[in-house]
Amino acid sequence: MHDEFEMSMMGELNFFLGLQIKQMEDRIFFNQSKYVKEMLKKFRLEDSKPTKTPMSMEIKLTKDDEADSVDSSKYR
């Protein structure tokens, strides 16, 4: 990749494409709270009441080693 693009190490990744990223030793967390706050402000909805996430917070996502590989070029 270095042959085709100019790259440099700029420290730990914190924001990328509107996502806030928190890297830990054994996991990575993504959230969009900054983006959501900006949208609420833009549309003057800062006083809106939050609602619960309609997904179980107890589910742990795991890697499926037996699944077929995905052609990542289809999703670019």
PDB file of C-alpha atoms in Angstrom:
ATOM      1  CA  MET A   1       0.000   0.000   0.000  1.00  0.00           C
ATOM      2  CA  HIS A   2       2.934   2.318   0.708  1.00  0.00           C
ATOM      3  CA  ASP A   3       3.943   1.975  -2.953  1.00  0.00           C
ATOM      4  CA  GLU A   4       0.673   3.492  -4.204  1.00  0.00           C
ATOM      5  CA  PHE A   5      -0.192   5.989  -1.441  1.00  0.00           C
ATOM      6  CA  GLU A   6       1.756   8.439   0.641  1.00  0.00           C
ATOM      7  CA  MET A   7       1.235   7.391   4.261  1.00  0.00           C
ATOM      8  CA  SER A   8       2.462   8.563   7.629  1.00  0.00           C
ATOM      9  CA  MET A   9       1.884   7.534  11.241  1.00  0.00           C
ATOM     10  CA  MET A  10       0.018  10.327  12.995  1.00  0.00           C
ATOM     11  CA  GLY A  11      -0.662   8.675  16.342  1.00  0.00           C
ATOM     12  CA  GLU A  12      -3.645   6.787  17.670  1.00  0.00           C
ATOM     13  CA  LEU A  13      -6.804   6.912  15.538  1.00  0.00           C
ATOM     14  CA  ASN A  14      -9.611   8.764  17.354  1.00  0.00           C
ATOM     15  CA  PHE A  15     -11.931   9.916  14.555  1.00  0.00           C
ATOM     16  CA  PHE A  16     -12.512   8.426  11.099  1.00  0.00           C
ATOM     17  CA  LEU A  17     -15.373   9.094   8.659  1.00  0.00           C
ATOM     18  CA  GLY A  18     -17.553  10.551  11.408  1.00  0.00           C
ATOM     19  CA  LEU A  19     -16.911   7.675  13.810  1.00  0.00           C
ATOM     20  CA  GLN A  20     -15.298   8.119  17.196  1.00  0.00           C
ATOM     21  CA  ILE A  21     -12.902   5.230  17.772  1.00  0.00           C
ATOM     22  CA  LYS A  22     -11.568   3.946  21.089  1.00  0.00           C
ATOM     23  CA  GLN A  23      -8.889   1.262  20.782  1.00  0.00           C
ATOM     24  CA  MET A  24      -8.171  -1.029  23.699  1.00  0.00           C
ATOM     25  CA  GLU A  25      -5.829  -3.996  24.002  1.00  0.00           C
ATOM     26  CA  ASP A  26      -8.464  -6.612  23.160  1.00  0.00           C
ATOM     27  CA  ARG A  27     -11.296  -4.629  21.533  1.00  0.00           C
ATOM     28  CA  ILE A  28     -12.272  -1.563  19.560  1.00  0.00           C
ATOM     29  CA  PHE A  29     -15.291   0.643  20.311  1.00  0.00           C
ATOM     30  CA  PHE A  30     -17.037   2.783  17.687  1.00  0.00           C
ATOM     31  CA  ASN A  31     -19.657   5.429  18.364  1.00  0.00           C
ATOM     32  CA  GLN A  32     -21.198   8.434  16.684  1.00  0.00           C
ATOM     33  CA  SER A  33     -22.181  10.528  19.692  1.00  0.00           C
ATOM     34  CA  LYS A  34     -20.330  13.612  18.403  1.00  0.00           C
ATOM     35  CA  TYR A  35     -22.105  13.338  15.039  1.00  0.00           C
ATOM     36  CA  VAL A  36     -25.484  12.837  16.719  1.00  0.00           C
ATOM     37  CA  LYS A  37     -24.958  15.881  18.956  1.00  0.00           C
ATOM     38  CA  GLU A  38     -24.051  17.970  15.892  1.00  0.00           C
ATOM     39  CA  MET A  39     -27.218  16.815  14.088  1.00  0.00           C
ATOM     40  CA  LEU A  40     -29.383  17.549  17.120  1.00  0.00           C
ATOM     41  CA  LYS A  41     -27.910  21.034  17.308  1.00  0.00           C
ATOM     42  CA  LYS A  42     -28.294  21.606  13.551  1.00  0.00           C
ATOM     43  CA  PHE A  43     -31.997  20.745  13.666  1.00  0.00           C
ATOM     44  CA  ARG A  44     -32.568  22.404  17.067  1.00  0.00           C
ATOM     45  CA  LEU A  45     -33.458  19.146  18.795  1.00  0.00           C
ATOM     46  CA  GLU A  46     -30.976  19.356  21.688  1.00  0.00           C
ATOM     47  CA  ASP A  47     -33.823  19.123  24.215  1.00  0.00           C
ATOM     48  CA  SER A  48     -35.163  15.866  22.759  1.00  0.00           C
ATOM     49  CA  LYS A  49     -35.535  12.946  25.144  1.00  0.00           C
ATOM     50  CA  PRO A  50     -33.288   9.916  24.555  1.00  0.00           C
ATOM     51  CA  THR A  51     -34.714   6.476  23.918  1.00  0.00           C
ATOM     52  CA  LYS A  52     -33.333   3.024  24.591  1.00  0.00           C
ATOM     53  CA  THR A  53     -31.453   1.043  21.964  1.00  0.00           C
ATOM     54  CA  PRO A  54     -33.764  -1.631  20.505  1.00  0.00           C
ATOM     55  CA  MET A  55     -31.025  -4.275  20.722  1.00  0.00           C
ATOM     56  CA  SER A  56     -29.834  -6.399  23.572  1.00  0.00           C
ATOM     57  CA  MET A  57     -26.730  -4.953  25.182  1.00  0.00           C
ATOM     58  CA  GLU A  58     -25.764  -8.433  26.424  1.00  0.00           C
ATOM     59  CA  ILE A  59     -25.040  -9.980  23.014  1.00  0.00           C
ATOM     60  CA  LYS A  60     -21.334 -10.468  22.346  1.00  0.00           C
ATOM     61  CA  LEU A  61     -20.286 -10.517  18.694  1.00  0.00           C
ATOM     62  CA  THR A  62     -17.756 -13.207  17.856  1.00  0.00           C
ATOM     63  CA  LYS A  63     -15.734 -14.127  14.801  1.00  0.00           C
ATOM     64  CA  ASP A  64     -17.113 -16.979  12.700  1.00  0.00           C
ATOM     65  CA  ASP A  65     -14.016 -18.917  11.601  1.00  0.00           C
ATOM     66  CA  GLU A  66     -16.110 -21.342   9.531  1.00  0.00           C
ATOM     67  CA  ALA A  67     -17.860 -18.686   7.412  1.00  0.00           C
ATOM     68  CA  ASP A  68     -16.948 -18.099   3.776  1.00  0.00           C
ATOM     69  CA  SER A  69     -14.626 -15.172   3.125  1.00  0.00           C
ATOM     70  CA  VAL A  70     -16.225 -11.998   1.799  1.00  0.00           C
ATOM     71  CA  ASP A  71     -14.985 -10.161  -1.282  1.00  0.00           C
ATOM     72  CA  SER A  72     -14.253  -6.794   0.328  1.00  0.00           C
ATOM     73  CA  SER A  73     -13.953  -5.082  -3.067  1.00  0.00           C
ATOM     74  CA  LYS A  74     -17.750  -5.370  -3.435  1.00  0.00           C
ATOM     75  CA  TYR A  75     -18.244  -3.046  -0.474  1.00  0.00           C
ATOM     76  CA  ARG A  76     -15.906  -0.222  -1.514  1.00  0.00           C
TER      77      ARG A  76
END
